């Protein structure tokens, strides 16, 4: 079945006990045992398994072409579980411009627990090769990257990891399975912040890790982190996220088309010195993106002519865009990245990051045009 059909149907059907078409929300934390001590549906306690979580996990696993998934209370909790599934002393390779929460987890939290990370420019394959050590256990990929929207070659990176006995995990939050299915490109694990496109309406936090099979060695440890570590999403959060998943393919495609329209307009704007968007022929990995991404996505960043003050002024003048962090919702967002990330940021001071939503693209373009005019 195609992704649109899987999005609507995978993971759940009509509720057998009531005939309800929309899935009921199972808030119960505990489940009854039969007189013989067994459990009717195998459900025992909601931290270890819950019907709504199971539905969400089956749906997202199906969209990614995987065989198992573990849902978490946030994307960060999902990343945490993957890294904690490694042994102390393990070495990780990660991109320099990964999500700044991932950067902080690896650099500040896990470094203290004996997991060391080398941060590399993942476009530079020689630099990635040079970073490999005997202790390397994981190549962490995040593509497209934040905030320069670089595209990294998943097939090559997974191949390199496997050649050295390591595993490859891909943070697929920005691409979604609508554009990129990392498992098909050789990755071992796929991770999402479902807070973004899966939820899609900026109203629910979540994370998920997908693998080819439940008995994958690394995934089995991720599952252990989920059920024993306990950083699980609530049944209502799972229900909301699954509701978002049902429209994901159509939302993502429309948002991606909107973003392409906005990117083309900005590329020709006199107040903009650079547009970072994989759908533009000027993008350094445009050709790779065309092979790895079915749609260029709805994230782009621009550099405003002048100084950081000009960029701030432009962000300050928007009327339709909302000045806020995050991405993947139906509403378009704009953000001055350097001031959000703080002193350790890689983002240029003149950079604004845009998450394009489902408004009409002409209205988005008109708003950016007047806001940039204000930065003159
Ligand atoms: C938002 C995000 C995360 C973190 O997810 P939370 O749900 O906010 O914890 C991780 N990776 C990427 C690429 C993100 O955009």
Coordinates of C-alpha atoms and ligand atoms in Angstrom, one line a residue:
X1 CA 0.0 0.0 0.0
X2 CA 1.1 3.6 -0.7
X3 CA 2.0 6.0 2.1
X4 CA -1.3 7.9 1.9
X5 CA -3.3 4.7 2.5
X6 CA -1.0 3.5 5.3
X7 CA -1.3 6.9 7.0
X8 CA -5.0 6.6 7.2
X9 CA -5.3 2.9 8.0
X10 CA -2.1 1.5 9.4
X11 CA -2.0 0.7 13.2
X12 CA -5.7 0.7 13.8
X13 CA -9.1 -0.4 12.5
X14 CA -12.7 0.0 13.7
X15 CA -12.8 -0.7 17.4
X16 CA -14.0 -4.3 17.8
X17 CA -15.8 -3.7 21.2
X18 CA -17.9 -0.7 20.2
X19 CA -17.7 -0.2 16.4
X20 CA -16.1 3.2 16.9
X21 CA -14.5 4.4 13.7
X22 CA -12.1 6.8 15.5
X23 CA -9.9 5.0 18.0
X24 CA -11.1 5.2 21.6
X25 CA -8.6 6.6 24.1
X26 CA -7.5 4.1 26.7
X27 CA -6.6 6.0 29.8
X28 CA -6.4 3.0 32.0
X29 CA -3.0 2.5 33.6
X30 CA -3.7 -1.1 34.4
X31 CA -5.4 -4.1 32.8
X32 CA -7.3 -7.0 34.3
X33 CA -5.8 -10.5 34.7
X34 CA -7.9 -13.6 33.9
X35 CA -8.6 -16.1 36.7
X36 CA -5.8 -18.2 35.4
X37 CA -3.4 -15.2 35.7
X38 CA -3.1 -14.5 32.0
X39 CA -3.9 -11.2 30.2
X40 CA -6.6 -11.1 27.6
X41 CA -4.8 -8.8 25.2
X42 CA -1.3 -9.1 26.6
X43 CA -1.7 -5.7 28.2
X44 CA -0.5 -5.4 31.8
X45 CA 0.4 -1.8 32.7
X46 CA 0.4 1.4 30.5
X47 CA 4.1 2.1 31.0
X48 CA 5.1 -1.1 29.3
X49 CA 2.3 -1.1 26.7
X50 CA -0.9 0.8 25.9
X51 CA -3.4 0.4 23.0
X52 CA -3.0 4.0 21.8
X53 CA 0.7 3.8 21.9
X54 CA 0.7 0.5 20.1
X55 CA -1.5 2.0 17.3
X56 CA 0.8 4.9 16.9
X57 CA 3.9 2.7 16.9
X58 CA 2.4 0.4 14.2
X59 CA 1.4 3.3 12.1
X60 CA 4.8 5.0 12.1
X61 CA 6.7 1.8 11.6
X62 CA 4.5 1.1 8.5
X63 CA 5.2 4.6 7.1
X64 CA 8.9 4.1 7.5
X65 CA 8.9 0.6 6.1
X66 CA 10.0 -0.8 9.4
X67 CA 8.8 -3.7 11.6
X68 CA 8.9 -2.1 15.1
X69 CA 8.7 1.3 16.7
X70 CA 9.0 2.7 20.2
X71 CA 7.2 6.0 21.1
X72 CA 8.6 8.4 23.6
X73 CA 7.3 11.5 25.5
X74 CA 9.5 13.8 23.3
X75 CA 11.9 13.6 20.4
X76 CA 14.7 14.4 22.9
X77 CA 13.7 11.3 25.0
X78 CA 13.8 9.2 21.8
X79 CA 17.4 10.4 21.1
X80 CA 18.3 9.9 24.7
X81 CA 17.1 6.3 24.5
X82 CA 19.2 5.6 21.3
X83 CA 22.4 7.0 22.8
X84 CA 21.8 5.3 26.2
X85 CA 21.4 2.0 24.3
X86 CA 25.1 2.2 23.6
X87 CA 27.7 1.0 26.1
X88 CA 29.9 3.3 28.2
X89 CA 33.1 3.9 26.2
X90 CA 31.2 3.9 22.9
X91 CA 32.2 6.5 20.3
X92 CA 29.6 8.4 18.2
X93 CA 30.0 10.4 15.0
X94 CA 27.4 13.1 14.6
X95 CA 27.0 16.2 12.4
X96 CA 28.3 19.5 13.7
X97 CA 25.0 21.2 12.8
X98 CA 22.7 18.7 14.3
X99 CA 19.6 19.8 16.3
X100 CA 21.1 21.8 19.2
X101 CA 19.3 19.6 21.8
X102 CA 21.1 16.5 20.3
X103 CA 24.4 18.5 20.4
X104 CA 23.8 19.3 24.1
X105 CA 22.8 15.7 24.9
X106 CA 25.9 14.3 23.3
X107 CA 28.4 17.0 24.4
X108 CA 27.2 17.7 27.9
X109 CA 25.2 14.8 29.2
X110 CA 26.6 11.7 27.6
X111 CA 30.2 12.8 27.6
X112 CA 30.0 12.6 31.4
X113 CA 28.8 9.0 31.1
X114 CA 31.7 8.0 28.9
X115 CA 30.1 8.2 25.5
X116 CA 32.4 10.4 23.4
X117 CA 31.2 12.1 20.2
X118 CA 33.2 13.5 17.2
X119 CA 31.2 16.2 15.5
X120 CA 32.0 16.4 11.7
X121 CA 30.9 18.2 8.6
X122 CA 28.8 15.3 7.1
X123 CA 29.0 16.7 3.6
X124 CA 32.8 16.1 3.8
X125 CA 33.1 12.3 3.5
X126 CA 36.9 12.4 4.1
X127 CA 36.3 14.1 7.4
X128 CA 33.7 11.5 8.4
X129 CA 36.1 8.6 7.5
X130 CA 38.9 10.2 9.5
X131 CA 36.6 10.4 12.6
X132 CA 36.1 6.6 12.7
X133 CA 37.8 4.9 15.7
X134 CA 37.9 1.3 16.8
X135 CA 35.3 2.2 19.5
X136 CA 32.9 3.8 17.0
X137 CA 29.4 2.2 17.5
X138 CA 27.0 4.8 16.0
X139 CA 26.9 7.2 13.1
X140 CA 24.1 9.6 13.9
X141 CA 22.7 11.4 10.9
X142 CA 20.3 14.3 10.7
X143 CA 19.2 15.4 7.3
X144 CA 18.3 18.0 6.2
X145 CA 20.4 19.8 8.8
X146 CA 19.6 22.7 11.0
X147 CA 19.8 25.6 10.2
X148 CA 21.6 25.5 6.8
X149 CA 19.3 22.7 5.4
X150 CA 22.3 20.7 4.2
X151 CA 21.5 17.2 2.9
X152 CA 23.7 14.2 3.9
X153 CA 24.1 11.0 1.9
X154 CA 22.3 8.4 4.1
X155 CA 23.3 5.5 1.8
X156 CA 27.0 6.4 2.0
X157 CA 27.0 7.1 5.8
X158 CA 25.1 3.8 6.6
X159 CA 27.7 2.0 4.4
X160 CA 30.6 3.5 6.2
X161 CA 29.1 2.7 9.6
X162 CA 28.5 -0.9 8.6
X163 CA 32.0 -1.3 7.2
X164 CA 33.3 -0.5 10.6
X165 CA 30.9 -2.6 12.7
X166 CA 28.9 0.4 13.7
X167 CA 25.2 1.2 13.4
X168 CA 23.6 4.1 11.6
X169 CA 20.6 6.1 13.1
X170 CA 18.9 8.9 11.2
X171 CA 16.9 11.7 12.7
X172 CA 14.3 12.0 9.9
X173 CA 12.2 14.7 11.6
X174 CA 12.7 17.3 8.8
X175 CA 12.2 15.0 5.8
X176 CA 9.5 12.7 7.2
X177 CA 8.9 9.3 5.5
X178 CA 6.9 11.2 2.9
X179 CA 10.2 12.4 1.5
X180 CA 12.8 10.0 2.7
X181 CA 12.7 6.4 4.1
X182 CA 16.2 5.9 5.7
X183 CA 15.7 2.2 6.4
X184 CA 15.4 1.6 2.6
X185 CA 18.7 3.5 2.2
X186 CA 20.5 1.2 4.7
X187 CA 20.0 3.0 8.0
X188 CA 19.4 0.8 11.1
X189 CA 17.2 3.1 13.2
X190 CA 15.0 6.1 12.2
X191 CA 14.2 8.7 14.9
X192 CA 11.5 11.4 14.8
X193 CA 10.5 14.3 16.9
X194 CA 6.8 13.6 16.3
X195 CA 6.2 17.1 17.8
X196 CA 6.8 18.4 14.3
X197 CA 5.2 17.0 11.1
X198 CA 3.6 13.9 12.6
X199 CA 1.6 15.8 15.2
X200 CA 1.5 18.6 12.6
X201 CA -0.6 21.1 14.6
X202 CA 1.9 22.4 17.2
X203 CA -0.2 20.9 20.1
X204 CA 1.5 17.6 21.1
X205 CA 5.1 16.7 22.1
X206 CA 6.5 13.2 21.2
X207 CA 9.3 11.2 19.8
X208 CA 9.6 7.8 18.1
X209 CA 12.3 5.3 17.1
X210 CA 11.7 2.8 14.2
X211 CA 13.7 -0.3 13.4
X212 CA 13.4 -3.1 10.8
X213 CA 12.6 -5.7 13.5
X214 CA 11.7 -5.9 17.2
X215 CA 14.7 -8.2 17.7
X216 CA 17.3 -5.8 16.2
X217 CA 20.0 -5.8 18.9
X218 CA 20.2 -2.0 19.3
X219 CA 16.4 -1.5 19.0
X220 CA 15.8 -4.1 21.7
X221 CA 17.8 -1.9 24.1
X222 CA 15.8 1.2 22.9
X223 CA 12.6 -0.7 23.8
X224 CA 14.2 -1.5 27.2
X225 CA 14.9 2.2 27.7
X226 CA 11.3 3.0 26.8
X227 CA 9.5 0.5 29.1
X228 CA 12.0 0.5 32.0
X229 CA 13.3 4.1 31.6
X230 CA 9.6 5.1 31.5
X231 CA 9.8 8.2 29.3
X232 CA 6.5 7.3 27.5
X233 CA 3.9 9.5 25.9
X234 CA 0.4 9.6 27.4
X235 CA -2.4 7.7 25.6
X236 CA -4.0 11.1 24.7
X237 CA -0.7 12.3 23.2
X238 CA -0.5 9.1 21.2
X239 CA -4.1 9.6 20.0
X240 CA -3.4 13.2 18.9
X241 CA -0.2 12.2 17.1
X242 CA -1.9 9.3 15.3
X243 CA -4.6 11.8 14.2
X244 CA -1.9 14.0 12.8
X245 CA -0.2 11.0 11.0
X246 CA -3.5 10.3 9.1
X247 CA -3.0 13.6 7.1
X248 CA 0.8 13.7 7.1
X249 CA 1.4 12.8 3.4
X250 CA -0.9 15.5 2.1
X251 CA 0.1 18.1 4.6
X252 CA 3.8 17.5 4.0
X253 CA 3.5 17.6 0.2
X254 CA 1.5 20.9 0.2
X255 CA 3.8 22.5 2.7
X256 CA 6.8 21.4 0.6
X257 CA 5.2 22.9 -2.5
X258 CA 4.5 26.1 -0.6
X259 CA 8.1 26.2 0.6
X260 CA 9.4 25.8 -3.0
X261 CA 7.3 28.8 -4.0
X262 CA 8.6 30.9 -1.1
X263 CA 12.2 29.9 -1.7
X264 CA 12.1 30.9 -5.3
X265 CA 10.6 34.3 -4.4
X266 CA 13.2 34.9 -1.7
X267 CA 16.1 33.8 -4.0
X268 CA 15.3 36.7 -6.3
X269 CA 14.7 39.2 -3.4
X270 CA 17.2 42.1 -3.2
X271 CA 17.2 42.1 0.6
X272 CA 18.2 38.4 0.7
X273 CA 21.8 37.3 0.2
X274 CA 21.3 33.5 0.4
X275 CA 18.4 31.0 0.5
X276 CA 19.2 27.6 1.9
X277 CA 16.6 25.2 0.4
X278 CA 17.4 21.8 -1.2
X279 CA 14.8 22.3 -3.9
X280 CA 16.7 25.2 -5.4
X281 CA 19.3 24.3 -8.1
X282 CA 21.8 26.6 -6.3
X283 CA 21.7 24.4 -3.2
X284 CA 25.1 22.5 -2.8
X285 CA 23.4 19.1 -2.5
X286 CA 20.5 19.8 -4.9
X287 CA 21.4 16.7 -7.0
X288 CA 21.7 14.4 -3.9
X289 CA 18.4 15.8 -2.5
X290 CA 16.7 14.9 -5.8
X291 CA 17.8 11.3 -5.3
X292 CA 17.2 11.0 -1.6
X293 CA 14.2 13.2 -1.0
X294 CA 10.9 12.8 -2.9
X295 CA 10.0 16.4 -1.9
X296 CA 12.5 19.1 -0.8
X297 CA 10.6 19.7 2.4
X298 CA 9.1 22.8 4.1
X299 CA 12.1 24.1 6.0
X300 CA 14.3 26.8 4.6
X301 CA 16.7 29.4 5.9
X302 CA 17.6 32.8 4.5
X303 CA 20.4 35.3 5.1
X304 CA 19.2 38.9 5.2
X305 CA 21.4 41.6 3.6
X306 CA 23.1 43.7 6.3
X307 CA 23.6 42.7 9.9
X308 CA 21.9 40.6 12.6
X309 CA 19.9 43.8 13.4
X310 CA 18.5 43.7 9.9
X311 CA 17.5 40.1 10.3
X312 CA 15.8 40.8 13.6
X313 CA 14.0 43.8 12.1
X314 CA 12.6 41.6 9.3
X315 CA 11.5 38.9 11.8
X316 CA 10.0 41.7 13.9
X317 CA 7.9 43.0 11.0
X318 CA 6.1 39.8 9.9
X319 CA 2.3 39.9 10.3
X320 CA 1.2 36.5 9.0
X321 CA 4.2 34.4 10.0
X322 CA 4.5 33.7 13.8
X323 CA 7.8 34.4 15.5
X324 CA 8.4 31.1 17.3
X325 CA 10.7 28.1 17.4
X326 CA 9.7 24.6 16.2
X327 CA 8.4 23.5 12.8
X328 CA 6.1 21.2 10.9
X329 CA 2.8 22.7 12.0
X330 CA 0.1 24.1 9.8
X331 CA 1.1 27.7 10.6
X332 CA 4.2 29.3 9.2
X333 CA 6.9 30.2 11.7
X334 CA 10.0 32.4 11.5
X335 CA 12.9 32.5 13.8
X336 CA 16.2 34.2 14.4
X337 CA 18.2 31.0 15.1
X338 CA 21.4 32.5 16.6
X339 CA 19.5 34.2 19.4
X340 CA 17.6 31.0 20.2
X341 CA 20.7 28.7 20.2
X342 CA 22.8 31.1 22.3
X343 CA 26.6 31.7 22.2
X344 CA 27.6 28.2 20.9
X345 CA 25.4 28.6 17.8
X346 CA 26.7 27.8 14.2
X347 CA 23.9 29.9 12.8
X348 CA 25.0 33.2 11.1
X349 CA 23.6 36.3 12.9
X350 CA 21.9 37.3 9.7
X351 CA 20.0 34.0 9.3
X352 CA 16.3 33.5 9.7
X353 CA 14.8 30.0 9.7
X354 CA 11.4 29.5 8.1
X355 CA 9.0 26.6 8.7
X356 CA 6.4 26.9 5.9
X357 CA 2.8 25.9 6.7
X358 CA -0.5 25.4 4.9
X359 CA -1.4 29.1 4.2
X360 CA -1.7 30.2 0.6
X361 CA 1.8 30.7 -0.7
X362 CA 1.0 34.1 -2.2
X363 CA 0.0 35.4 1.2
X364 CA 3.2 34.1 2.7
X365 CA 5.3 35.8 0.0
X366 CA 3.4 39.1 0.4
X367 CA 4.1 39.0 4.2
X368 CA 7.8 38.3 3.7
X369 CA 8.1 41.0 1.1
X370 CA 6.6 43.7 3.3
X371 CA 8.7 42.4 6.3
X372 CA 12.0 42.5 4.3
X373 CA 11.0 45.9 3.0
X374 CA 11.0 47.0 6.6
X375 CA 14.6 45.8 6.9
X376 CA 15.9 48.1 4.2
Ligands
LIG1 C1 12.5 19.3 17.6 C2 13.6 18.3 17.2 C3 14.1 17.4 18.0 C4 13.7 17.3 19.5 O1 12.4 16.9 19.6 P1 11.5 17.4 20.9 O2 10.2 16.7 20.6 O3 11.4 18.9 20.9 O4 12.2 16.8 22.1 C5 15.1 16.5 17.6 N1 15.5 16.6 16.3 C6 15.0 17.5 15.4 C7 15.6 17.5 14.0 C8 14.1 18.4 15.8 O5 13.6 19.3 14.9

